[in-house]
mmCIF file of C-alpha atoms in Angstrom:
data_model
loop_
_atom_site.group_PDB
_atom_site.id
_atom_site.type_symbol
_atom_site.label_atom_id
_atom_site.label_comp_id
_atom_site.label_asym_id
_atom_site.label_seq_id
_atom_site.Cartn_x
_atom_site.Cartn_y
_atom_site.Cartn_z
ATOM 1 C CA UNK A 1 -29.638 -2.589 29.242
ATOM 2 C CA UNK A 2 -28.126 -3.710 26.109
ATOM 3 C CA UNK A 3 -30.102 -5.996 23.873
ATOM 4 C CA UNK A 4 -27.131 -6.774 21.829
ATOM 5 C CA UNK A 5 -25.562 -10.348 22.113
ATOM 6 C CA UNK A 6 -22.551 -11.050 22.919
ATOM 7 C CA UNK A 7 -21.494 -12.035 19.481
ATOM 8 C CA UNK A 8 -23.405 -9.018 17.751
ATOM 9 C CA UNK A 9 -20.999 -6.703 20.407
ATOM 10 C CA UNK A 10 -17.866 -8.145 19.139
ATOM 11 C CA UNK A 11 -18.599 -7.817 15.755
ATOM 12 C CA UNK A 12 -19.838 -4.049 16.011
ATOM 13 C CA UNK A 13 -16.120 -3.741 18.335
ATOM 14 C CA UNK A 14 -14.369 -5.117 15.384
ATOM 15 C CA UNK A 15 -15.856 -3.033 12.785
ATOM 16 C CA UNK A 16 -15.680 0.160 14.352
ATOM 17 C CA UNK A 17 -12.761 -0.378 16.412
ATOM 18 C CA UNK A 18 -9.719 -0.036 14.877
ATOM 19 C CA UNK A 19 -7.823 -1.034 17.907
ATOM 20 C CA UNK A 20 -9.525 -4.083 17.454
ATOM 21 C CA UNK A 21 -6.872 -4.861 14.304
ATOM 22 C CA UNK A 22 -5.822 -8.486 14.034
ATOM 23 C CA UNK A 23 -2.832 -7.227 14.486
ATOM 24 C CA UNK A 24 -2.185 -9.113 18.056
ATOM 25 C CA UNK A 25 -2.796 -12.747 15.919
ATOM 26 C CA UNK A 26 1.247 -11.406 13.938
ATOM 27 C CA UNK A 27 4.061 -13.498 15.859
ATOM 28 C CA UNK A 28 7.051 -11.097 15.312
ATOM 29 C CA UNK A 29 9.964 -13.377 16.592
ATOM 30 C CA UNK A 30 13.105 -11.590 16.591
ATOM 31 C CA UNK A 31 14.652 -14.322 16.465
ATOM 32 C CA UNK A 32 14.249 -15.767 13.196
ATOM 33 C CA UNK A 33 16.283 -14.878 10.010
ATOM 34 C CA UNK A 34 15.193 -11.488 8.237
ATOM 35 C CA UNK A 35 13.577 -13.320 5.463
ATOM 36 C CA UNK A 36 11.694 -16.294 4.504
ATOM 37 C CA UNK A 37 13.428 -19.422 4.607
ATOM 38 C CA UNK A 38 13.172 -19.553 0.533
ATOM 39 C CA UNK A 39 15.087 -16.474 0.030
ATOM 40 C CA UNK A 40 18.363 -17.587 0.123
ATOM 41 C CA UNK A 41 19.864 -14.057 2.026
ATOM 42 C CA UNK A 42 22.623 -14.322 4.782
ATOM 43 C CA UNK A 43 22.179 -11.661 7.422
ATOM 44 C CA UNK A 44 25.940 -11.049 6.292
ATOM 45 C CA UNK A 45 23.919 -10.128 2.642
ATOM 46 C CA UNK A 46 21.614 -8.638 4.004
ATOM 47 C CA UNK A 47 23.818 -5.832 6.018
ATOM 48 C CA UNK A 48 25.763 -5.320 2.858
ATOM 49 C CA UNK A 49 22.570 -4.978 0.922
ATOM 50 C CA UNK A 50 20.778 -2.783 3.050
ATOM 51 C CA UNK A 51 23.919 -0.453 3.179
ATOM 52 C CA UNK A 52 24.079 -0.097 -1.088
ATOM 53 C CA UNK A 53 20.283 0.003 -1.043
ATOM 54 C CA UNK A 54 20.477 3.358 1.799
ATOM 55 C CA UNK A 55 22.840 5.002 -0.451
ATOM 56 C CA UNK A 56 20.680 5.013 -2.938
ATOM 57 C CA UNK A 57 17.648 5.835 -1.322
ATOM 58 C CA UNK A 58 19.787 9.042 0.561
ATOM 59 C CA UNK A 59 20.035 10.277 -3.000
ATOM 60 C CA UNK A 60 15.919 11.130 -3.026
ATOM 61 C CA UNK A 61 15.555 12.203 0.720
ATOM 62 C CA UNK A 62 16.236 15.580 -0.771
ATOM 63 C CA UNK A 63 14.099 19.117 -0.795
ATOM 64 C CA UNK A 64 12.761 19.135 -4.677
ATOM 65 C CA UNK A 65 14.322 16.517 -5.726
ATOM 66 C CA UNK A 66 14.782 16.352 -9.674
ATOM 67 C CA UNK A 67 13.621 13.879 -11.871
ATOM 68 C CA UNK A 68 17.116 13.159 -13.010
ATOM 69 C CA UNK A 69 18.246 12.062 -9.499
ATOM 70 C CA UNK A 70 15.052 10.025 -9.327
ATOM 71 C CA UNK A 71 15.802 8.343 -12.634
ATOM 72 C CA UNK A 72 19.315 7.376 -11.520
ATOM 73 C CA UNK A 73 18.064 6.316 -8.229
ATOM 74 C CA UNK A 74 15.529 3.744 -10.529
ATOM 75 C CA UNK A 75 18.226 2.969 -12.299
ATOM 76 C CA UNK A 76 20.942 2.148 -9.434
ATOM 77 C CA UNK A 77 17.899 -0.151 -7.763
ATOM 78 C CA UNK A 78 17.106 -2.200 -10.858
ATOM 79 C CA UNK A 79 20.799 -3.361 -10.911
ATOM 80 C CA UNK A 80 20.522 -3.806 -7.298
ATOM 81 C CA UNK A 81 17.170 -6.629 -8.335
ATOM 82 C CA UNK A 82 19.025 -7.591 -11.407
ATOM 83 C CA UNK A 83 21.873 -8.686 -8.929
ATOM 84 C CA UNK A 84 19.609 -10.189 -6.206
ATOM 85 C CA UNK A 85 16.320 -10.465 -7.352
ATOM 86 C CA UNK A 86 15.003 -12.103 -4.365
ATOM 87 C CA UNK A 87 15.395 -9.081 -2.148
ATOM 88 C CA UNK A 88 12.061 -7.967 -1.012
ATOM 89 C CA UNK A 89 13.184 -4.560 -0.123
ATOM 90 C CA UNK A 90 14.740 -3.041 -3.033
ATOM 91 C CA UNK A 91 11.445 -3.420 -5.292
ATOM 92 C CA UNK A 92 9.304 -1.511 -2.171
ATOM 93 C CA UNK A 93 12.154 1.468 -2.378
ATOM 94 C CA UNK A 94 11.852 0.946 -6.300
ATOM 95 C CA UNK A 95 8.158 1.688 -5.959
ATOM 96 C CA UNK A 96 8.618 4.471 -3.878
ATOM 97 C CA UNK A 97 10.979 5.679 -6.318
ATOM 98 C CA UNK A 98 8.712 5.130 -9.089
ATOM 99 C CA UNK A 99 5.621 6.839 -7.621
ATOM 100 C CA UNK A 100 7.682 9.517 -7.073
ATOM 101 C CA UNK A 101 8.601 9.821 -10.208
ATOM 102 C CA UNK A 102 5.455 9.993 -11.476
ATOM 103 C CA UNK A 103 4.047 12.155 -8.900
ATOM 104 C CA UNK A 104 6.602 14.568 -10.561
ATOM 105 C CA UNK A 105 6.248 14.439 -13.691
ATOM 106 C CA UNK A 106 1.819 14.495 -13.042
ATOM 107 C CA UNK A 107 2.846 17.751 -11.186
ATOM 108 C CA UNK A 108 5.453 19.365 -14.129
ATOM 109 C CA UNK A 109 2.498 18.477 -16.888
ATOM 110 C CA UNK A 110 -0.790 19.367 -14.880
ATOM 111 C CA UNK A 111 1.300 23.381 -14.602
ATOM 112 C CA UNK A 112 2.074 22.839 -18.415
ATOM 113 C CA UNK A 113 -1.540 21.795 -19.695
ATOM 114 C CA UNK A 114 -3.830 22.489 -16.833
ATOM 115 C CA UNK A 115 -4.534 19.013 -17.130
ATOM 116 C CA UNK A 116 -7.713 18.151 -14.002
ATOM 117 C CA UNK A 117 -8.355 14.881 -12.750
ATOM 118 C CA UNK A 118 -5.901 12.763 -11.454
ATOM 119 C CA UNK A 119 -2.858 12.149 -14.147
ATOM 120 C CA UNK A 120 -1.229 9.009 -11.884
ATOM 121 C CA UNK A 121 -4.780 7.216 -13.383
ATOM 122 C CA UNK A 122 -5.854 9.372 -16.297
ATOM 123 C CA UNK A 123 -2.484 9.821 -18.191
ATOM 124 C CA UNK A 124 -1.517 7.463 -20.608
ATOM 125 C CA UNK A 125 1.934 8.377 -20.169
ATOM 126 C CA UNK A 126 1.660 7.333 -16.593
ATOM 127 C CA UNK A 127 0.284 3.823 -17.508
ATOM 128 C CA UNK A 128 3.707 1.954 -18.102
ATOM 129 C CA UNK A 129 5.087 3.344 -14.874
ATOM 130 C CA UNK A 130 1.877 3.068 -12.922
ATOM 131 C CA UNK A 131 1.787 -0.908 -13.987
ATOM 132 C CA UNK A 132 5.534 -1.182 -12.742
ATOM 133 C CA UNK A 133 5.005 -0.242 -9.507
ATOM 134 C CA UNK A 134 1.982 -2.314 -8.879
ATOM 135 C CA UNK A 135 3.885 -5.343 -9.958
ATOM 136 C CA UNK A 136 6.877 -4.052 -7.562
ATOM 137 C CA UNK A 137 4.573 -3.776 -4.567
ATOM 138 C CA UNK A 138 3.448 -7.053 -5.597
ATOM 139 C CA UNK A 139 6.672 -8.675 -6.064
ATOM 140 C CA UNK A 140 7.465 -7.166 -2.654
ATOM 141 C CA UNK A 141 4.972 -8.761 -0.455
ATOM 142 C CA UNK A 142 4.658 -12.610 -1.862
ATOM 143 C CA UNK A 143 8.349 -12.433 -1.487
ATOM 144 C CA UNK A 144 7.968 -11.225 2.445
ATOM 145 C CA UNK A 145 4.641 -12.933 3.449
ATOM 146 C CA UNK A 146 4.908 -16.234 5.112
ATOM 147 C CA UNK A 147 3.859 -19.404 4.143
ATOM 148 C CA UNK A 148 1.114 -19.747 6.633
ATOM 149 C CA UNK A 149 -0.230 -16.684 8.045
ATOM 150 C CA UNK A 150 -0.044 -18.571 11.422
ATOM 151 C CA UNK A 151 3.687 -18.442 10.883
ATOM 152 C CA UNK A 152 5.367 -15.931 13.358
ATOM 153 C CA UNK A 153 7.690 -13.065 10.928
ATOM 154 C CA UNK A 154 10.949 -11.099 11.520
ATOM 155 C CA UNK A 155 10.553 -7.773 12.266
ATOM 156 C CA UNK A 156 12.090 -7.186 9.001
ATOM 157 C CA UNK A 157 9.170 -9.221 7.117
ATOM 158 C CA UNK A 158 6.619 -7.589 8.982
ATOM 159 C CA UNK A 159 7.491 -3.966 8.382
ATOM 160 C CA UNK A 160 7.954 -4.799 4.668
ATOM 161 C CA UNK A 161 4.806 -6.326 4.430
ATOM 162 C CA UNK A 162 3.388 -2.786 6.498
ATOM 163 C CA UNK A 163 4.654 -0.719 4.837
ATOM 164 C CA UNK A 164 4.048 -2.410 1.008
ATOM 165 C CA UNK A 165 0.300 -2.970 1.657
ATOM 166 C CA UNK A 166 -0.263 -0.130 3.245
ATOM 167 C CA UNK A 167 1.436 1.739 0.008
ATOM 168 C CA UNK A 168 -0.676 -0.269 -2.128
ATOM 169 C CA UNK A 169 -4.424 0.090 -0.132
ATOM 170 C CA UNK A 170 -3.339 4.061 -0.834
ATOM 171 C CA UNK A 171 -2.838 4.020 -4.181
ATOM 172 C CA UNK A 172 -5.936 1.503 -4.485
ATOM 173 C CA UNK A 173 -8.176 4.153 -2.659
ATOM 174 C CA UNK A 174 -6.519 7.121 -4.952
ATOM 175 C CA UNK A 175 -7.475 5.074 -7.932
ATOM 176 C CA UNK A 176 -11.097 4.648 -6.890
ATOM 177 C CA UNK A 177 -11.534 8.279 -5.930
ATOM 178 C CA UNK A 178 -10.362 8.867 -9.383
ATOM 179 C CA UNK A 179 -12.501 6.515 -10.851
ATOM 180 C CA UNK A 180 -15.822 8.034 -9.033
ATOM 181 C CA UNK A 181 -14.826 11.884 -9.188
ATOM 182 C CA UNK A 182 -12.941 11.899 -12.288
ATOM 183 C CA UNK A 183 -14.653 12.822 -16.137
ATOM 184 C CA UNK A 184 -11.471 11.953 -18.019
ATOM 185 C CA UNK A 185 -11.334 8.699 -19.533
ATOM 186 C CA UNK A 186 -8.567 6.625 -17.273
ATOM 187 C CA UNK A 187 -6.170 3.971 -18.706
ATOM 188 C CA UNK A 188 -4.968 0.705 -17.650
ATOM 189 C CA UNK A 189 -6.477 -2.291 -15.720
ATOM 190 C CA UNK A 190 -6.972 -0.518 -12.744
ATOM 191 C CA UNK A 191 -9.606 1.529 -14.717
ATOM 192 C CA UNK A 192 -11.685 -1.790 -15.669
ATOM 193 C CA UNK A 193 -12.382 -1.888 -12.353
ATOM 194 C CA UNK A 194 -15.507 -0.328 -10.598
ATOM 195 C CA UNK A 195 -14.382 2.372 -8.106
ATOM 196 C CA UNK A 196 -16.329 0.069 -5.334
ATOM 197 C CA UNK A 197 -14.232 -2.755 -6.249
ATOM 198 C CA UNK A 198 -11.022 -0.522 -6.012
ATOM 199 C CA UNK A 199 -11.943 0.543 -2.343
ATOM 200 C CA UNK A 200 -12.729 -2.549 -1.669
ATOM 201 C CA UNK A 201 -9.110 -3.596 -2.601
ATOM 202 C CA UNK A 202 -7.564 -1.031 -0.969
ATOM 203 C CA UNK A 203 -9.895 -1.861 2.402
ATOM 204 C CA UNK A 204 -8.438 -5.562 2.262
ATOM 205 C CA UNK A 205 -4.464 -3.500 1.806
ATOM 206 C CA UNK A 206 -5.159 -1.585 4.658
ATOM 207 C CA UNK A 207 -6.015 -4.807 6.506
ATOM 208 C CA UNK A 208 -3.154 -6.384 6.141
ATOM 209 C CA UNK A 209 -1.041 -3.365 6.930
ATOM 210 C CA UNK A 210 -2.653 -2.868 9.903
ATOM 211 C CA UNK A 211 -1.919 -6.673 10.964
ATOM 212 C CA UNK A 212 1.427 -6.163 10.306
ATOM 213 C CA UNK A 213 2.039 -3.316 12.614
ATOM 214 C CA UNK A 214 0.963 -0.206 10.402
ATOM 215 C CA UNK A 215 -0.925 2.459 12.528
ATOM 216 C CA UNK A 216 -2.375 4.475 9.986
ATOM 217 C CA UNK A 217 -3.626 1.438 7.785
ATOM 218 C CA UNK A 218 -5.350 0.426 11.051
ATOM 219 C CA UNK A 219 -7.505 3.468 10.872
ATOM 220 C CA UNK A 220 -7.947 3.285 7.008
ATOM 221 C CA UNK A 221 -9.079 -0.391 6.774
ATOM 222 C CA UNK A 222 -11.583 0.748 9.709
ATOM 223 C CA UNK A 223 -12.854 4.115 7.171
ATOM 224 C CA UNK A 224 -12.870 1.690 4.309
ATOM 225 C CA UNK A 225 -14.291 -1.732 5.737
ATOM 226 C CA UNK A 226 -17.516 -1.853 3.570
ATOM 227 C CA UNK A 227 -19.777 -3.765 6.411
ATOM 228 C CA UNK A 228 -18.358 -0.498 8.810
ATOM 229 C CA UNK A 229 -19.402 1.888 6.164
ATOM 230 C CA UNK A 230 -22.923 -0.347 5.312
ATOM 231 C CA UNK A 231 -23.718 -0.104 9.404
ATOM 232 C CA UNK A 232 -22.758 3.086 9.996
ATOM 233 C CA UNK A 233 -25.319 4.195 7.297
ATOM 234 C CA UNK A 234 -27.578 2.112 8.660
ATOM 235 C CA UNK A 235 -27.046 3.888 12.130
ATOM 236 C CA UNK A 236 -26.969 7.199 10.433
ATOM 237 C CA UNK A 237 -30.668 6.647 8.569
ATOM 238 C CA UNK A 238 -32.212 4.966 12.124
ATOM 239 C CA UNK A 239 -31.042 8.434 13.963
ATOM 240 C CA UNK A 240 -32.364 10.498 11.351
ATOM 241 C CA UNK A 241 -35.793 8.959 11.801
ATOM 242 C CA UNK A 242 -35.823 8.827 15.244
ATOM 243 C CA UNK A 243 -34.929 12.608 14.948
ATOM 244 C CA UNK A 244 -37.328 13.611 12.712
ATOM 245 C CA UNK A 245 -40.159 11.457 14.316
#
């Protein structure tokens, strides 16, 4: 018999469990407007933006795409913000733009100078853009998140708030595996930080993406949950013993 409590069970089920995910205490309501009731967006608007915003986005849904066509493509979404600037999904596109640019131009100048570690982090050069889309992400979910988190979300709010923190807790994790693993000296705030205090970051991302619908952040914030990772060493050392003994 199991001399676990009741209480002890449920905690162990929530840390290991990633279909466990708080994700049942989200009220989607279809109902409701696609954004907060502070962004000032008609759903008329919002059709009309969400058509200019897919052209734009069609543009980088391309084999090898070029940096030129992801410059434009930056470019054609900062008029979009600089037109409505309280339209959360144009500055998540923007950062996916944006890391992609950067993920390009890492790749071009890594073949050029066989440059190790990870340039997204390590680069000066990358620092500027790096910063941008942070604050983009940012800008992206305290635009989309609701007042109260007991306030029920569109379905457009919640997979904008997915898919941002979830974006976010990966680049968080990528910049603490650079921190740990890499020997060139990184740039930015994000280096200031201790690579445990990045994962930790990026476990609390992968949280929220997870609550907001986001399979794969379910299973990250479970792999990244620092009480899961402190028990499951605990675990590991207690079957060890018991092995060797």
């Amino acid at each position: 018999m199991s001399t676990l409590t009741t209480n002890d069970s449920a905690v162990l089920h929530a840390l290991f469990d990633a279909e466990s995910s708080p994700s049942s205490a989200i009220q989607i309501d279809s109902t409701l407007p696609p954004f907060p009731a502070n962004i000032q967006i008609t759903p008329e608007d919002h059709e009309s933006l969400g058509n200019r915003e897919t052209s734009i986005i069609k543009s980088l849904q391309t084999d090898n795409v070029s940096q030129e066509t992801i410059h434009s493509a930056i470019t054609a979404l900062d008029a979009l913000i600089e037109d409505n600037p309280t339209y959360p999904p144009a500055y998540a596109n923007r950062a996916q733009a944006l890391r992609m640019l950067v993920d390009k131009e890492s790749s071009l100048s890594e073949k050029l100078e066989l440059k190790t570690g990870d340039a997204m982090f390590t680069d000066p050069a990358n620092t500027p853009t790096v910063s941008r889309l942070f604050a983009d992400l940012g800008q992206a979910i305290n635009l989309s998140t609701p007042v109260s988190p007991a306030d029920p979300v569109s379905p457009v709010q919640a997979r904008i708030l997915a898919d941002a923190h979830t974006h976010r807790g990966y680049l968080l994790l990528k910049a603490a595996r650079a921190r740990r693993d890499s020997k060139a000296q990184g740039v930015g705030q994000l280096w200031e930080l201790g690579s445990d205090q990045l994962e930790e970051m990026a476990s609390r991302d992968f949280f929220l993406g997870g609550r907001y619908g986001n399979k794969i952040a379910q299973q990250m914030a479970v792999q990244t949950n620092p009480y899961a990772k402190m028990c499951g060493a605990i675990v590991k050392e207690a079957m060890r013993k018991e092995t060797v003994g």
